[in-house]
Coordinates of C-alpha atoms (C1' of nucleotides) in Angstrom, one line a residue:
Chain A
M260 CA 118.0 83.4 131.8
S261 CA 118.6 79.8 131.1
T262 CA 121.9 78.2 131.8
R263 CA 122.1 76.8 128.3
K264 CA 122.1 80.2 126.8
T265 CA 124.9 81.3 129.2
E266 CA 127.0 78.3 128.3
R267 CA 126.6 79.0 124.7
A268 CA 127.6 82.7 125.2
N269 CA 130.6 81.6 127.0
A270 CA 131.6 79.1 124.4
L271 CA 131.1 81.8 121.8
A272 CA 133.2 84.3 123.7
D273 CA 135.9 81.7 124.0
A274 CA 135.9 81.0 120.2
L275 CA 135.9 84.7 119.5
A276 CA 138.9 85.3 121.7
R277 CA 140.8 82.8 119.6
R278 CA 139.5 83.5 116.2
G279 CA 138.4 87.0 116.3
V280 CA 135.4 86.6 114.0
L281 CA 132.9 83.9 113.6
H282 CA 130.6 83.3 110.8
L283 CA 127.0 82.8 111.8
R284 CA 127.0 79.3 110.3
D285 CA 130.2 78.2 111.9
A286 CA 129.0 79.6 115.2
A287 CA 125.7 77.5 114.9
A288 CA 127.9 74.4 113.9
L289 CA 130.3 75.1 116.9
L290 CA 127.5 75.4 119.4
G291 CA 125.3 72.7 118.0
V292 CA 122.2 74.9 117.5
S293 CA 120.4 76.5 114.6
E294 CA 121.5 79.7 113.2
M295 CA 118.3 81.3 114.3
T296 CA 119.2 80.5 117.9
V297 CA 122.6 82.0 117.5
R298 CA 121.0 85.0 116.0
R299 CA 118.7 85.4 118.9
D300 CA 121.5 84.8 121.5
V301 CA 123.5 87.4 119.9
G302 CA 120.8 89.9 119.5
T303 CA 120.0 89.9 123.3
M304 CA 123.5 90.4 124.3
P305 CA 124.5 93.5 122.5
D306 CA 127.1 94.3 125.2
R307 CA 129.0 91.1 124.7
F308 CA 128.7 90.5 121.0
A309 CA 128.2 92.5 117.8
Y310 CA 126.6 91.0 114.8
L311 CA 127.7 92.4 111.5
G312 CA 126.1 90.9 108.4
G313 CA 126.2 87.3 109.2
H314 CA 129.4 87.6 111.3
I315 CA 129.8 87.7 115.0
V316 CA 132.7 89.6 116.7
S317 CA 133.3 90.4 120.2
A318 CA 131.6 93.7 121.3
D319 CA 134.7 95.3 122.7
D320 CA 136.7 94.7 119.6
I321 CA 134.7 97.2 117.9
A322 CA 134.2 99.4 120.9
G323 CA 135.6 102.4 119.1
G324 CA 136.3 105.7 120.8
Y325 CA 139.3 105.2 122.8
E326 CA 142.5 104.2 121.0
L327 CA 145.1 103.2 123.5
G328 CA 147.7 100.7 122.4
R329 CA 148.7 101.7 119.0
E330 CA 151.7 103.9 119.4
A331 CA 152.9 104.8 115.9
D332 CA 156.5 104.1 115.2
S333 CA 157.9 107.7 115.7
H334 CA 160.7 107.4 113.1
A335 CA 158.9 105.2 110.7
N336 CA 159.2 107.5 107.9
A337 CA 163.0 108.0 108.4
K338 CA 163.4 104.3 108.6
F339 CA 161.5 103.9 105.5
R340 CA 163.6 106.1 103.6
A341 CA 166.9 104.7 104.9
C342 CA 165.7 101.3 103.7
A343 CA 164.8 102.8 100.3
H344 CA 168.4 103.7 100.0
A345 CA 169.6 100.3 101.1
L346 CA 167.3 98.7 98.7
K347 CA 169.2 100.2 95.7
L348 CA 172.3 98.2 96.7
I349 CA 170.6 94.8 96.2
A350 CA 171.1 93.3 92.8
P351 CA 169.3 90.3 91.3
D352 CA 170.7 87.1 92.4
D353 CA 172.3 88.6 95.5
T354 CA 172.4 86.7 98.8
V355 CA 171.7 89.1 101.5
F356 CA 171.5 88.9 105.3
I357 CA 168.8 91.0 106.8
D358 CA 169.1 91.6 110.4
C359 CA 166.2 92.1 112.9
G360 CA 164.6 95.3 114.1
S361 CA 161.8 97.6 113.0
T362 CA 164.1 99.5 110.6
L363 CA 164.9 96.4 108.6
D364 CA 161.4 95.4 108.6
H365 CA 160.9 98.1 106.1
L366 CA 163.6 96.8 104.0
A367 CA 162.0 93.4 103.8
Q368 CA 158.8 95.0 102.9
Q369 CA 160.2 97.1 100.2
I370 CA 162.0 94.3 98.2
P371 CA 160.0 94.1 95.0
A372 CA 158.1 90.8 94.7
D373 CA 159.9 90.1 91.3
L374 CA 163.5 90.7 92.5
I375 CA 165.0 87.2 92.7
I376 CA 167.4 87.1 95.6
T377 CA 168.3 84.7 98.5
V378 CA 167.7 86.3 101.9
I379 CA 169.0 85.0 105.2
C380 CA 167.2 86.2 108.4
Y381 CA 166.3 85.3 111.9
S382 CA 163.5 87.7 112.8
L383 CA 160.0 86.5 112.6
N384 CA 158.8 89.9 111.3
V385 CA 161.2 89.9 108.4
A386 CA 160.3 86.2 107.6
Q387 CA 156.7 87.2 107.5
R388 CA 157.4 90.0 105.1
L389 CA 159.5 87.8 102.8
A390 CA 157.1 85.0 102.9
E391 CA 154.8 87.3 101.1
K392 CA 157.0 87.4 98.1
P393 CA 157.0 83.9 96.4
H394 CA 160.0 84.5 94.3
I395 CA 162.5 85.2 97.1
R396 CA 164.6 82.3 98.5
M397 CA 164.5 82.6 102.1
I398 CA 166.7 80.9 104.7
M399 CA 165.6 81.4 108.4
L400 CA 167.9 80.7 111.3
G401 CA 165.8 79.1 113.9
G402 CA 166.1 78.5 117.5
I403 CA 164.6 79.8 120.8
Y404 CA 162.3 82.6 120.3
H405 CA 162.9 86.0 122.0
P406 CA 159.5 87.8 122.2
A407 CA 161.3 91.3 122.9
S408 CA 162.8 91.4 119.6
A409 CA 160.8 88.7 117.7
T410 CA 164.0 86.9 116.9
F411 CA 165.4 83.3 117.1
S412 CA 168.7 82.3 118.4
S413 CA 170.6 79.1 118.6
G414 CA 174.1 77.7 118.6
E415 CA 173.1 75.4 115.8
W416 CA 173.1 78.0 113.1
L417 CA 176.2 80.0 113.9
E418 CA 178.6 77.7 112.1
P419 CA 176.4 77.3 109.0
L420 CA 175.8 81.1 108.8
G421 CA 179.6 81.4 108.3
R422 CA 179.4 79.1 105.2
F423 CA 176.6 80.8 103.3
G424 CA 178.0 83.0 100.5
I425 CA 176.6 86.2 101.8
N426 CA 177.0 89.1 99.4
K427 CA 175.7 91.9 101.5
A428 CA 174.7 92.1 105.1
F429 CA 172.1 94.8 106.2
I430 CA 172.5 95.3 110.0
S431 CA 170.6 97.5 112.3
A432 CA 171.5 98.8 115.6
G433 CA 169.8 100.5 118.7
G434 CA 172.7 102.7 119.1
V435 CA 175.4 104.1 117.1
D436 CA 178.3 106.0 118.5
V437 CA 181.5 107.2 116.8
E438 CA 183.6 106.0 119.6
R439 CA 181.8 103.1 121.1
G440 CA 180.5 101.5 117.8
A441 CA 177.2 99.8 117.0
S442 CA 175.3 98.4 120.0
C443 CA 171.9 96.9 120.6
S444 CA 169.7 95.9 123.4
H445 CA 169.6 92.1 123.2
F446 CA 172.8 90.0 123.8
H447 CA 171.7 87.0 122.1
E448 CA 171.6 88.9 118.8
V449 CA 175.3 89.8 119.1
P450 CA 176.9 86.5 118.1
I451 CA 174.5 86.4 114.9
K452 CA 175.2 90.0 113.8
Q453 CA 179.0 89.4 114.3
K454 CA 179.0 86.2 112.4
A455 CA 177.0 87.8 109.5
I456 CA 179.2 90.9 109.4
A457 CA 182.3 88.6 109.4
S458 CA 181.2 86.4 106.7
A459 CA 179.5 88.9 104.4
L460 CA 181.4 90.4 101.5
E461 CA 180.0 93.8 102.4
S462 CA 178.2 94.9 105.5
Y463 CA 175.9 98.0 105.9
L464 CA 174.6 99.5 108.9
V465 CA 171.0 100.7 108.4
V466 CA 169.7 103.2 111.0
D467 CA 167.8 106.4 111.2
D468 CA 169.5 109.5 112.4
S469 CA 167.9 109.4 115.9
K470 CA 170.1 106.5 116.8
F471 CA 173.4 108.4 116.7
G472 CA 175.0 109.2 120.0
I473 CA 173.1 106.3 121.7
V474 CA 174.9 103.5 123.3
K475 CA 173.0 100.2 124.1
P476 CA 174.2 97.5 126.4
A477 CA 175.4 95.0 123.9
Y478 CA 178.2 96.1 121.7
F479 CA 178.6 94.2 118.4
A480 CA 180.7 96.1 115.9
R481 CA 183.0 98.9 115.2
L482 CA 181.7 101.4 112.7
S483 CA 184.6 100.7 110.5
D484 CA 183.4 97.1 110.2
F485 CA 180.8 98.5 107.8
R486 CA 181.3 99.5 104.2
A487 CA 178.8 102.4 104.8
I488 CA 176.2 103.6 107.1
I489 CA 172.9 104.1 105.6
T490 CA 170.4 106.6 106.9
E491 CA 167.4 108.5 105.5
A492 CA 169.9 110.9 104.0
G493 CA 171.5 108.1 102.1
A494 CA 174.7 106.0 102.3
K495 CA 177.7 107.6 104.0
E496 CA 180.9 105.6 103.7
T497 CA 182.6 105.1 106.9
A498 CA 185.7 107.5 107.3
D499 CA 188.3 105.1 108.2
A500 CA 188.9 101.6 106.8
Chain B
M116 CA 149.2 102.7 93.7
S117 CA 147.3 105.8 93.3
T118 CA 147.6 108.5 96.0
R119 CA 143.8 108.8 96.1
K120 CA 143.4 105.4 97.2
T121 CA 146.0 105.8 100.0
E122 CA 144.2 109.0 101.2
R123 CA 141.0 107.1 101.4
A124 CA 142.5 104.3 103.2
N125 CA 143.9 106.7 105.8
A126 CA 140.6 108.5 106.2
L127 CA 138.9 105.2 106.6
A128 CA 141.4 104.0 109.3
D129 CA 140.8 107.2 111.0
A130 CA 137.1 107.0 111.0
L131 CA 137.4 103.3 112.3
A132 CA 139.6 104.4 115.1
R133 CA 136.9 106.7 116.3
R134 CA 133.7 104.7 115.4
G135 CA 134.8 101.2 115.6
V136 CA 132.6 99.9 112.7
L137 CA 131.5 101.6 109.6
H138 CA 128.8 100.5 107.3
L139 CA 129.6 100.3 103.7
R140 CA 127.2 103.0 102.8
D141 CA 128.4 105.3 105.6
A142 CA 132.1 104.9 104.4
A143 CA 131.0 105.6 100.8
A144 CA 129.4 108.8 101.9
L145 CA 132.2 109.8 104.1
L146 CA 134.9 109.2 101.4
G147 CA 132.7 110.7 98.6
V148 CA 132.9 107.6 96.3
S149 CA 130.7 104.9 95.4
E150 CA 130.0 101.8 97.5
M151 CA 131.6 99.8 94.9
T152 CA 134.9 101.7 95.2
V153 CA 135.0 101.2 98.9
R154 CA 134.3 97.6 98.6
R155 CA 137.3 97.4 96.0
D156 CA 139.6 99.4 98.2
V157 CA 138.9 97.4 101.4
G158 CA 139.1 94.1 99.4
T159 CA 142.6 95.0 98.3
M160 CA 143.9 95.8 101.7
P161 CA 143.0 92.7 103.8
D162 CA 145.8 93.5 106.3
R163 CA 144.3 97.0 107.2
F164 CA 140.6 96.4 107.0
A165 CA 138.2 93.5 107.4
Y166 CA 135.0 93.4 105.5
L167 CA 132.1 91.7 107.2
G168 CA 128.9 91.4 105.4
G169 CA 128.5 95.1 104.5
H170 CA 130.4 96.5 107.5
I171 CA 134.0 97.6 107.7
V172 CA 136.2 97.1 110.8
S173 CA 139.9 97.6 111.3
A174 CA 141.8 94.5 110.7
D175 CA 143.7 94.4 113.9
D176 CA 140.4 94.7 115.8
I177 CA 139.7 91.1 114.8
A178 CA 143.2 89.9 114.9
G179 CA 143.4 86.2 115.5
G180 CA 144.0 85.5 112.0
Y181 CA 140.6 85.1 110.4
E182 CA 140.9 84.0 106.9
L183 CA 138.9 86.4 104.9
G184 CA 138.2 84.4 101.8
R185 CA 135.1 82.6 102.9
E186 CA 135.8 79.7 100.9
A187 CA 139.4 79.7 101.7
D188 CA 139.3 76.7 103.9
S189 CA 136.3 74.6 103.4
H190 CA 136.8 72.3 106.3
A191 CA 137.9 75.0 108.7
N192 CA 135.3 74.3 111.2
A193 CA 136.1 70.6 111.2
K194 CA 139.7 71.4 111.7
F195 CA 138.8 73.8 114.4
R196 CA 136.9 71.2 116.4
A197 CA 139.5 68.5 115.9
C198 CA 142.1 70.9 117.4
A199 CA 139.8 71.8 120.3
H200 CA 140.0 68.0 121.1
A201 CA 143.8 67.9 120.7
L202 CA 144.1 70.9 122.9
K203 CA 142.6 69.0 125.8
L204 CA 145.6 66.6 125.8
I205 CA 148.0 69.6 126.4
A206 CA 148.9 70.0 130.0
P207 CA 151.0 72.9 131.7
D208 CA 154.7 72.5 131.3
D209 CA 154.5 70.0 128.4
T210 CA 156.9 70.2 125.5
V211 CA 155.0 69.6 122.4
F212 CA 155.8 69.4 118.7
I213 CA 153.3 71.1 116.4
D214 CA 153.4 70.1 112.8
C215 CA 152.7 72.3 109.8
G216 CA 149.4 72.6 108.0
S217 CA 146.2 74.5 108.2
T218 CA 144.8 72.1 110.6
L219 CA 147.5 72.6 113.2
D220 CA 147.3 76.3 112.6
H221 CA 144.1 76.2 114.6
L222 CA 145.8 74.3 117.4
A223 CA 148.4 76.9 117.8
Q224 CA 145.7 79.5 117.6
Q225 CA 143.6 77.9 120.3
I226 CA 146.3 77.4 122.8
P227 CA 145.3 79.8 125.8
A228 CA 147.6 82.7 126.3
D229 CA 148.2 81.7 129.9
L230 CA 149.1 78.0 129.4
I231 CA 152.8 77.6 130.0
I232 CA 154.4 75.2 127.7
T233 CA 157.2 74.7 125.3
V234 CA 156.3 74.4 121.6
I235 CA 158.6 73.2 118.8
C236 CA 157.5 74.0 115.4
Y237 CA 158.8 74.6 111.9
S238 CA 155.9 76.4 110.2
L239 CA 155.8 80.1 109.8
N240 CA 152.1 80.2 110.4
V241 CA 152.3 78.3 113.6
A242 CA 155.2 80.5 114.8
Q243 CA 153.2 83.6 114.1
R244 CA 150.4 82.4 116.2
L245 CA 152.6 81.3 118.9
A246 CA 154.4 84.6 119.0
E247 CA 151.2 86.2 119.9
K248 CA 151.1 84.4 123.3
P249 CA 154.1 85.8 125.2
H250 CA 154.3 83.1 127.9
I251 CA 154.8 80.3 125.5
R252 CA 158.4 79.1 125.0
M253 CA 158.8 78.6 121.3
I254 CA 161.7 76.9 119.5
M255 CA 161.6 77.1 115.8
L256 CA 163.4 74.8 113.3
G257 CA 164.7 77.1 110.7
G258 CA 166.2 76.4 107.2
I259 CA 165.2 76.9 103.8
Y260 CA 161.7 78.3 103.2
H261 CA 159.2 76.3 101.3
P262 CA 156.3 78.7 100.2
A263 CA 153.8 75.8 99.2
S264 CA 153.6 74.8 102.9
A265 CA 155.0 77.9 104.7
T266 CA 157.6 75.6 106.4
F267 CA 161.4 75.5 106.8
S268 CA 163.5 72.6 106.4
S269 CA 167.2 72.0 107.0
G270 CA 169.5 69.1 108.0
E271 CA 171.0 71.1 110.8
W272 CA 167.9 70.6 113.0
L273 CA 167.2 67.0 112.5
E274 CA 169.7 65.7 115.1
P275 CA 168.8 68.4 117.7
L276 CA 165.1 67.6 117.2
G277 CA 165.8 64.1 118.5
R278 CA 167.4 65.5 121.6
F279 CA 164.4 67.7 122.6
G280 CA 162.3 66.2 125.4
I281 CA 159.2 66.1 123.4
N282 CA 156.2 65.0 125.3
K283 CA 153.6 65.0 122.7
A284 CA 153.6 65.4 119.0
F285 CA 150.8 66.6 117.1
I286 CA 151.1 65.7 113.5
S287 CA 148.8 66.4 110.5
A288 CA 148.6 64.7 107.2
G289 CA 147.2 65.4 103.7
G290 CA 146.0 61.9 103.4
V291 CA 145.0 59.1 105.9
D292 CA 144.6 55.5 104.6
V293 CA 144.1 52.4 106.9
E294 CA 146.4 50.4 104.6
R295 CA 148.8 53.1 103.3
G296 CA 149.2 55.0 106.4
A297 CA 149.6 58.8 106.7
S298 CA 151.1 60.8 103.9
C299 CA 151.6 64.4 102.8
S300 CA 152.3 66.3 99.7
H301 CA 155.8 67.7 100.5
F302 CA 158.8 65.4 100.7
H303 CA 160.8 67.8 102.7
E304 CA 158.5 67.5 105.6
V305 CA 158.9 63.8 105.8
P306 CA 162.2 63.6 107.9
I307 CA 160.9 66.2 110.3
K308 CA 157.6 64.5 111.0
Q309 CA 159.3 61.2 111.4
K310 CA 161.9 62.5 113.7
A311 CA 159.3 64.2 115.8
I312 CA 157.1 61.1 115.9
A313 CA 160.1 58.9 116.8
S314 CA 161.4 61.1 119.6
A315 CA 158.1 62.1 121.2
L316 CA 156.6 60.2 124.1
E317 CA 153.2 60.2 122.4
S318 CA 152.1 61.1 118.8
Y319 CA 148.8 62.2 117.7
L320 CA 147.5 62.5 114.1
V321 CA 145.2 65.4 113.9
V322 CA 143.1 65.5 110.7
D323 CA 139.5 66.3 109.6
D324 CA 137.4 63.5 108.4
S325 CA 137.8 64.5 104.8
K326 CA 141.4 63.2 104.8
F327 CA 140.4 59.6 105.1
G328 CA 140.9 57.3 102.2
I329 CA 143.3 59.8 100.6
V330 CA 146.8 58.9 99.8
K331 CA 149.4 61.6 99.0
P332 CA 152.8 61.1 97.4
A333 CA 154.9 61.4 100.6
Y334 CA 154.4 58.5 103.0
F335 CA 155.6 59.2 106.5
A336 CA 154.1 56.9 109.0
R337 CA 151.9 53.9 109.8
L338 CA 148.7 54.7 111.7
S339 CA 149.9 52.5 114.6
D340 CA 152.8 55.0 115.2
F341 CA 150.2 57.2 116.6
R342 CA 148.6 56.9 120.0
A343 CA 145.3 58.2 118.7
I344 CA 143.8 59.9 115.6
I345 CA 141.9 63.0 116.5
T346 CA 139.3 64.3 114.2
E347 CA 136.3 66.6 114.8
A348 CA 134.5 63.7 116.2
G349 CA 137.1 63.4 119.0
A350 CA 140.1 61.1 119.6
K351 CA 140.0 57.5 118.4
E352 CA 142.7 55.2 119.7
T353 CA 144.5 53.4 116.9
A354 CA 143.1 49.8 116.6
D355 CA 146.4 47.9 116.6
A356 CA 149.6 48.6 118.7
Chain C
dC291 C1' 145.7 117.8 72.7
dC292 C1' 145.2 112.9 71.9
dT293 C1' 145.1 108.1 73.4
dG294 C1' 145.1 104.2 76.2
dA295 C1' 145.3 102.4 80.7
dA296 C1' 143.7 102.6 85.0
dA297 C1' 140.2 103.9 88.3
dT298 C1' 135.7 104.7 89.2
dG299 C1' 130.6 104.4 88.5
dT300 C1' 126.2 102.1 87.0
dT301 C1' 123.2 98.6 86.3
dA302 C1' 121.1 94.1 86.4
dT303 C1' 121.4 89.6 88.3
dT304 C1' 122.5 86.1 91.7
dT305 C1' 123.5 84.9 96.3
dT306 C1' 123.3 85.6 101.0
dT307 C1' 121.1 87.3 105.1
dG308 C1' 117.1 89.2 107.9
dT309 C1' 112.4 88.7 109.6
dA310 C1' 108.3 87.0 110.9
dA311 C1' 105.1 83.6 111.7
dC312 C1' 104.3 79.3 113.2
dA313 C1' 105.6 74.3 114.4
dT314 C1' 108.1 71.6 117.6
dT315 C1' 110.7 70.5 121.5
dT316 C1' 112.1 71.3 126.2
dT317 C1' 111.5 72.9 130.8
dT318 C1' 108.9 74.3 134.6
dT319 C1' 104.9 74.3 137.5
dT320 C1' 101.2 72.2 139.5
Chain D
dA239 C1' 101.9 63.3 134.5
dA240 C1' 99.5 67.3 132.4
dA241 C1' 99.4 72.0 131.2
dA242 C1' 101.6 76.3 130.7
dA243 C1' 105.7 78.6 129.5
dA244 C1' 109.9 79.2 127.6
dA245 C1' 113.1 77.9 124.3
dT246 C1' 114.5 76.4 119.9
dG247 C1' 113.6 74.8 115.1
dT248 C1' 111.5 75.5 110.4
dT249 C1' 109.7 77.5 106.5
dA250 C1' 108.6 81.0 103.4
dC251 C1' 109.3 85.6 102.1
dA252 C1' 111.5 90.2 102.1
dA253 C1' 115.7 92.8 102.2
dA254 C1' 120.3 93.5 101.7
dA255 C1' 124.6 92.6 99.8
dA256 C1' 128.1 90.3 96.5
dT257 C1' 129.2 89.8 91.8
dA258 C1' 129.9 90.4 87.1
dA259 C1' 129.5 93.0 83.0
dC260 C1' 129.8 97.2 81.0
dA261 C1' 129.8 102.5 80.9
dT262 C1' 132.1 106.4 82.2
dT263 C1' 135.6 109.2 84.0
dT264 C1' 140.3 110.5 85.1
dC265 C1' 145.1 110.8 84.3
dA266 C1' 149.7 109.9 82.5
dG267 C1' 152.7 109.6 78.7
dG268 C1' 153.4 110.7 73.8

DNA sequence: CCTGAAATGTTATTTTTGTAACATTTTTTT
DNA sequence: AAAAAAATGTTACAAAAATAACATTTCAGG
């Protein structure tokens, strides 16, 4: 086997690791050889590359058979329904705060593309969902990225957050306990959640039923701080006030 | 959305989880519909399935953000290669600023997952790419979302941006002209680009050759403000200084 | 039941991709 | 350096796939 071919194979594998797929003609341009040569290369290394109708993908991408990583969100359905209830509270022209977490991902996702509102968020996932809806005005609080929760945090935004005219704040929690209130796993989220709750006209806690009775390390609010707690069963007003 | 379509999508995803790839005609046989319908299904769910010349694969198999519209980015390859050159300038532990635009998307994408650097950005696309690389420290400038360029802007971050210890700034432009300098289409990006250039130790303009001779409405820098201009052909130092 | 809209299927046409044969270049061997 | 071998490029043709236009079916209100 020639050294040239090996070099090309490595360059190809490299590019595939970054881009996922490569069209035959792009691969040829990238490697500086003809399409025919790329085709021949790929054809002789079926264990490294797979060739699908003019496109090259890494062979183990399409290995099939074993499906390890994808652990489905166990309570996805409950979360989805909880958010469907939350969605009913949002009216045109509202300014809403959407907290982070997989639960509120569903809320961002469910917002109709033609509902014109302003949304304030600080989670990358929520932002991605909102970015797909061109009519939504989005304000994102930036800062340092926290991979564990896909959120940003910074001192810069705390003060401005208090000045936005937030109508409704939708907050999630990792744990909800009647005595110990609402809590989450990441301390950096606490000031943001608290500021949002404090400055919003109405705050709602959106969680699925599995969160009740759980206490996480970072406490951030009493249950009575919320107008209602929204679960898959609907909105329950908080007892006291 | 019809329930049939959803059922088919799930069945397809199922089959793909087992087999990795499915040829169009096999998928059609499996689902009991015509090839045309499968094509239409897959085409309308680009986030679940990828369609490569007659073959269907699960979209997250080929993650890495491949743009499916083949003509979506005519200069993708030039941009890709320009960014490959830019990447060589980044050293471990650098603090780099990455501008917005489809060109620098490729840069964010190509950063090796094990290269430990700090990145400052303000584009949603760049942030998404960086979020996939857990070792990268990311700081995102938030603010109001601008759908046209998938960027955020706000006065809050301008001053802090000047205080970050930016080593290298990678800037893109919609137009590059020897006399009229570097320009872009969106005015809100101008203060951010300028601040980044001003506070970075070294700034680089990363563009593909097709941008030369073009002048866009929003001027933001002289060519001599950059240490070099990086294109698919490599880095050219700016003539004057 | 109708009726219209949406979904699906069919067909013909254009475009893209695959293949094979052969020409050319590069490398290796002597 | 010449000859042989390998690798690569080119071309023309065959096959497959993409697309668009139109026909048909299905399904939800009225």
